[in-house]
Amino acid sequence: DGGITQSPKYLFRKEGQNVTLSCEQNLNHDAMYWYRQDPGQGLRLIYYSQIVNDFQKGDIAEGYSVSREKKESFPLTVTSAQKNPTAFYLCASSPDRADLTDTQYFGPGTRLTVL
Amino acid sequence: QKEVEQDPGPLSVPEGAIVSLNCTYSNSAFQYFMWYRQYSRKGPELLMYTYSSGNKEDGRFTAQVDKSSKYISLFIRDSQPSDSATYLCAIYNFNKFYFGSGTKLNVKP
Protein backbone atom coordinates (compact mmCIF):
# COMPACT_ATOMS: atom_id res chain seq x y z
CA ASP A 1 0.00 0.00 0.00
CA GLY A 2 1.59 3.25 -1.12
CA GLY A 3 0.96 6.43 0.77
CA ILE A 4 1.91 8.91 3.44
CA THR A 5 1.67 8.16 7.13
CA GLN A 6 1.74 10.64 9.96
CA SER A 7 2.01 9.90 13.63
CA PRO A 8 0.69 10.38 16.14
CA LYS A 9 -2.86 11.26 15.12
CA TYR A 10 -3.35 13.33 18.28
CA LEU A 11 -0.60 14.94 20.33
CA PHE A 12 -0.73 16.95 23.51
CA ARG A 13 2.09 19.20 24.57
CA LYS A 14 2.78 21.14 27.69
CA GLU A 15 3.99 24.71 27.50
CA GLY A 16 7.74 24.88 26.99
CA GLN A 17 8.11 21.40 25.52
CA ASN A 18 9.46 20.48 22.11
CA VAL A 19 7.54 17.80 20.23
CA THR A 20 8.30 15.96 17.00
CA LEU A 21 5.70 14.96 14.41
CA SER A 22 6.53 12.03 12.18
CA CYS A 23 5.92 11.88 8.41
CA GLU A 24 6.87 8.89 6.25
CA GLN A 25 6.11 8.20 2.57
CA ASN A 26 6.69 5.13 0.43
CA LEU A 27 5.74 6.80 -2.86
CA ASN A 28 9.36 7.44 -3.83
CA HIS A 29 8.55 11.14 -4.06
CA ASP A 30 11.37 13.63 -4.09
CA ALA A 31 9.60 16.59 -2.51
CA MET A 32 7.99 16.73 0.93
CA TYR A 33 6.10 19.51 2.65
CA TRP A 34 4.73 20.51 6.04
CA TYR A 35 1.63 22.65 6.36
CA ARG A 36 -0.31 24.04 9.24
CA GLN A 37 -4.09 24.37 9.07
CA ASP A 38 -6.10 26.50 11.50
CA PRO A 39 -9.92 26.61 11.64
CA GLY A 40 -11.35 28.63 8.77
CA GLN A 41 -7.94 29.16 7.23
CA GLY A 42 -6.17 27.60 4.32
CA LEU A 43 -2.97 25.64 4.44
CA ARG A 44 0.12 27.59 5.39
CA LEU A 45 3.50 26.25 4.37
CA ILE A 46 5.98 25.69 7.19
CA TYR A 47 8.92 23.96 5.47
CA TYR A 48 9.54 22.03 2.30
CA SER A 49 12.29 19.81 0.99
CA GLN A 50 13.02 18.90 -2.61
CA ILE A 51 15.91 16.51 -2.00
CA VAL A 52 17.59 14.69 0.85
CA ASN A 53 19.66 16.85 3.19
CA ASP A 54 18.14 20.05 1.85
CA PHE A 55 15.09 22.03 2.93
CA GLN A 56 13.70 25.55 2.69
CA LYS A 57 11.60 27.72 4.96
CA GLY A 58 8.03 28.31 4.01
CA ASP A 59 5.84 31.23 5.02
CA ILE A 60 5.62 30.45 8.76
CA ALA A 61 8.86 28.64 9.68
CA GLU A 62 9.52 30.48 12.95
CA GLY A 63 9.36 28.11 15.92
CA TYR A 64 9.65 24.99 13.78
CA SER A 65 12.53 22.83 12.59
CA VAL A 66 12.84 19.91 10.17
CA SER A 67 15.35 17.38 8.91
CA ARG A 68 15.54 15.30 5.72
CA GLU A 69 18.10 12.59 6.31
CA LYS A 70 16.19 10.01 4.27
CA LYS A 71 14.07 10.40 1.15
CA GLU A 72 11.06 8.77 2.77
CA SER A 73 11.10 10.70 6.06
CA PHE A 74 10.53 14.38 6.91
CA PRO A 75 9.96 14.91 10.65
CA LEU A 76 8.79 18.26 12.00
CA THR A 77 9.77 19.54 15.44
CA VAL A 78 7.54 22.12 17.06
CA THR A 79 9.76 23.99 19.47
CA SER A 80 8.90 25.98 22.57
CA ALA A 81 9.60 29.11 20.53
CA GLN A 82 6.37 28.55 18.57
CA LYS A 83 3.94 30.77 20.47
CA ASN A 84 0.67 29.31 19.23
CA PRO A 85 1.27 25.72 18.16
CA THR A 86 -2.24 24.32 18.60
CA ALA A 87 -3.30 23.37 15.05
CA PHE A 88 -3.78 20.56 12.55
CA TYR A 89 -0.48 19.66 10.88
CA LEU A 90 -0.40 18.12 7.43
CA CYS A 91 2.50 16.48 5.68
CA ALA A 92 2.51 16.10 1.89
CA SER A 93 4.74 14.79 -0.84
CA SER A 94 4.98 15.17 -4.59
CA PRO A 95 7.10 13.68 -7.37
CA ASP A 96 9.78 15.60 -9.26
CA ARG A 97 8.51 19.10 -9.87
CA ALA A 98 8.62 18.64 -13.63
CA ASP A 99 5.97 15.94 -13.45
CA LEU A 100 2.73 17.19 -12.02
CA THR A 101 0.39 14.52 -13.28
CA ASP A 102 0.30 13.07 -9.79
CA THR A 103 0.74 16.43 -8.04
CA GLN A 104 0.66 16.50 -4.26
CA TYR A 105 -0.54 13.81 -1.85
CA PHE A 106 -1.38 14.44 1.78
CA GLY A 107 -1.08 12.39 4.94
CA PRO A 108 -3.98 12.05 7.40
CA GLY A 109 -2.68 14.82 9.66
CA THR A 110 -1.66 15.27 13.30
CA ARG A 111 -3.74 17.37 15.63
CA LEU A 112 -1.50 19.10 18.17
CA THR A 113 -2.95 20.65 21.29
CA VAL A 114 -1.01 22.67 23.83
CA LEU A 115 -2.25 22.20 27.37
CA GLN B 1 -2.12 40.36 -2.23
CA LYS B 2 -2.55 36.64 -1.64
CA GLU B 3 -1.75 34.32 -4.51
CA VAL B 4 -5.19 32.71 -4.38
CA GLU B 5 -8.45 33.81 -2.76
CA GLN B 6 -11.45 31.63 -2.04
CA ASP B 7 -14.89 32.36 -0.66
CA PRO B 8 -15.06 30.46 2.67
CA GLY B 9 -18.79 29.86 2.55
CA PRO B 10 -20.33 27.89 4.14
CA LEU B 11 -22.47 26.78 1.24
CA SER B 12 -25.59 24.73 1.88
CA VAL B 13 -27.51 23.10 -0.99
CA PRO B 14 -30.20 20.42 -1.37
CA GLU B 15 -29.27 17.00 -2.70
CA GLY B 16 -29.21 16.96 -6.51
CA ALA B 17 -28.28 20.63 -6.88
CA ILE B 18 -25.47 21.89 -9.09
CA VAL B 19 -22.71 23.39 -6.97
CA SER B 20 -20.26 26.04 -8.13
CA LEU B 21 -17.10 26.67 -6.13
CA ASN B 22 -14.77 29.48 -7.14
CA CYS B 23 -11.33 30.97 -6.60
CA THR B 24 -9.46 33.93 -7.98
CA TYR B 25 -5.71 34.16 -8.35
CA SER B 26 -3.25 36.99 -8.64
CA ASN B 27 -0.57 36.01 -11.14
CA SER B 28 -1.46 35.52 -14.79
CA ALA B 29 1.65 33.33 -15.21
CA PHE B 30 0.19 30.54 -13.05
CA GLN B 31 -0.44 27.42 -15.12
CA TYR B 32 -1.16 24.51 -12.75
CA PHE B 33 -4.45 24.43 -10.89
CA MET B 34 -5.87 21.85 -8.53
CA TRP B 35 -8.96 21.15 -6.46
CA TYR B 36 -8.79 19.16 -3.23
CA ARG B 37 -11.58 17.77 -1.07
CA GLN B 38 -11.08 17.58 2.68
CA TYR B 39 -13.39 15.74 5.03
CA SER B 40 -13.43 16.79 8.66
CA ARG B 41 -10.26 15.87 10.55
CA LYS B 42 -8.69 14.26 7.47
CA GLY B 43 -5.97 15.22 5.04
CA PRO B 44 -6.97 16.78 1.69
CA GLU B 45 -7.36 14.45 -1.29
CA LEU B 46 -6.80 15.50 -4.87
CA LEU B 47 -10.00 15.76 -6.93
CA MET B 48 -9.02 17.46 -10.15
CA TYR B 49 -5.91 18.85 -11.77
CA THR B 50 -5.81 21.14 -14.81
CA TYR B 51 -3.01 22.70 -16.77
CA SER B 52 -3.43 26.12 -18.39
CA SER B 53 -6.97 27.04 -19.40
CA GLY B 54 -10.11 25.19 -20.36
CA ASN B 55 -12.31 22.54 -18.82
CA LYS B 56 -11.66 19.10 -17.42
CA GLU B 57 -14.41 16.68 -16.53
CA ASP B 58 -14.36 13.64 -14.24
CA GLY B 59 -17.71 12.07 -13.54
CA ARG B 60 -19.90 14.59 -11.73
CA PHE B 61 -17.01 17.03 -11.32
CA THR B 62 -15.87 19.68 -13.81
CA ALA B 63 -12.89 21.97 -13.27
CA GLN B 64 -12.71 25.17 -15.28
CA VAL B 65 -9.93 27.72 -15.66
CA ASP B 66 -10.52 31.17 -17.12
CA LYS B 67 -7.09 32.71 -17.50
CA SER B 68 -8.39 35.99 -18.91
CA SER B 69 -10.17 36.75 -15.63
CA LYS B 70 -7.83 34.69 -13.41
CA TYR B 71 -10.72 32.63 -12.16
CA ILE B 72 -10.93 28.92 -11.41
CA SER B 73 -14.11 26.97 -10.74
CA LEU B 74 -15.24 23.54 -9.67
CA PHE B 75 -18.73 22.40 -10.62
CA ILE B 76 -20.42 19.45 -8.96
CA ARG B 77 -23.48 18.02 -10.72
CA ASP B 78 -26.17 16.01 -8.96
CA SER B 79 -24.61 16.78 -5.58
CA GLN B 80 -24.81 14.08 -2.91
CA PRO B 81 -24.66 14.24 0.90
CA SER B 82 -21.31 12.44 0.62
CA ASP B 83 -19.97 15.53 -1.19
CA SER B 84 -20.27 17.47 2.08
CA ALA B 85 -16.71 18.54 2.81
CA THR B 86 -14.37 21.50 2.52
CA TYR B 87 -13.07 22.14 -0.98
CA LEU B 88 -9.67 23.76 -1.44
CA CYS B 89 -8.35 25.27 -4.63
CA ALA B 90 -4.60 25.24 -5.12
CA ILE B 91 -1.99 26.56 -7.51
CA TYR B 92 1.48 25.20 -8.15
CA ASN B 93 4.31 27.55 -9.06
CA PHE B 94 8.05 27.05 -8.79
CA ASN B 95 8.19 24.26 -6.22
CA LYS B 96 5.46 25.66 -4.00
CA PHE B 97 1.75 25.06 -3.70
CA TYR B 98 -0.56 27.93 -2.78
CA PHE B 99 -3.93 27.06 -1.25
CA GLY B 100 -7.19 28.91 -0.93
CA SER B 101 -8.79 29.03 2.50
CA GLY B 102 -11.37 26.41 1.53
CA THR B 103 -15.14 26.49 0.99
CA LYS B 104 -17.24 24.36 3.33
CA LEU B 105 -20.05 22.61 1.45
CA ASN B 106 -23.06 20.96 3.06
CA VAL B 107 -25.39 18.91 0.85
CA LYS B 108 -28.67 18.29 2.61
CA PRO B 109 -30.55 15.02 1.96
Coordinates of N, CA and C in Angstrom, one line a residue, chain B residues 25 30-35 49-56 62-75:
Chain B
Y25 N -7.1 34.2 -8.6 CA -5.7 34.2 -8.4 C -5.1 35.4 -8.9
F30 N 0.5 31.8 -13.6 CA 0.2 30.5 -13.1 C -0.4 29.6 -14.1
Q31 N 0.0 28.3 -14.1 CA -0.4 27.4 -15.1 C -1.1 26.2 -14.6
Y32 N -0.7 25.8 -13.3 CA -1.2 24.5 -12.8 C -2.2 24.8 -11.6
F33 N -3.4 24.2 -11.8 CA -4.5 24.4 -10.9 C -5.0 23.1 -10.4
M34 N -5.4 23.1 -9.1 CA -5.9 21.8 -8.5 C -7.1 22.1 -7.6
W35 N -7.9 21.1 -7.5 CA -9.0 21.1 -6.5 C -8.8 20.0 -5.5
Y49 N -7.1 18.1 -11.5 CA -5.9 18.8 -11.8 C -6.0 19.3 -13.2
T50 N -5.8 20.6 -13.5 CA -5.8 21.1 -14.8 C -4.6 22.0 -15.1
Y51 N -4.2 21.9 -16.3 CA -3.0 22.7 -16.8 C -3.5 23.8 -17.8
S52 N -3.1 25.0 -17.5 CA -3.4 26.1 -18.4 C -4.9 26.4 -18.3
S53 N -5.6 26.6 -19.4 CA -7.0 27.0 -19.4 C -7.9 25.9 -19.9
G54 N -9.2 26.2 -19.8 CA -10.1 25.2 -20.4 C -10.8 24.4 -19.3
N55 N -11.5 23.4 -19.7 CA -12.3 22.5 -18.8 C -11.7 21.1 -18.7
K56 N -12.0 20.5 -17.6 CA -11.7 19.1 -17.4 C -12.8 18.4 -16.6
T62 N -16.5 19.0 -12.7 CA -15.9 19.7 -13.8 C -15.0 20.8 -13.2
A63 N -13.8 20.9 -13.7 CA -12.9 22.0 -13.3 C -12.7 22.9 -14.5
Q64 N -12.8 24.2 -14.2 CA -12.7 25.2 -15.3 C -11.7 26.3 -14.9
V65 N -10.9 26.6 -15.9 CA -9.9 27.7 -15.7 C -10.2 28.8 -16.7
D66 N -10.4 30.0 -16.2 CA -10.5 31.2 -17.1 C -9.3 32.1 -16.9
K67 N -8.3 32.0 -17.7 CA -7.1 32.7 -17.5 C -7.3 34.2 -17.8
S68 N -8.2 34.6 -18.6 CA -8.4 36.0 -18.9 C -8.9 36.8 -17.7
S69 N -9.7 36.1 -16.8 CA -10.2 36.7 -15.6 C -9.5 36.2 -14.4
K70 N -8.5 35.3 -14.5 CA -7.8 34.7 -13.4 C -8.8 34.1 -12.4
Y71 N -9.6 33.2 -12.9 CA -10.7 32.6 -12.2 C -10.7 31.1 -12.4
I72 N -10.8 30.4 -11.3 CA -10.9 28.9 -11.4 C -12.2 28.4 -10.7
S73 N -12.8 27.4 -11.3 CA -14.1 27.0 -10.7 C -14.1 25.5 -10.7
L74 N -14.9 25.0 -9.7 CA -15.2 23.5 -9.7 C -16.7 23.4 -9.6
F75 N -17.3 22.6 -10.6 CA -18.7 22.4 -10.6 C -19.0 21.0 -10.2

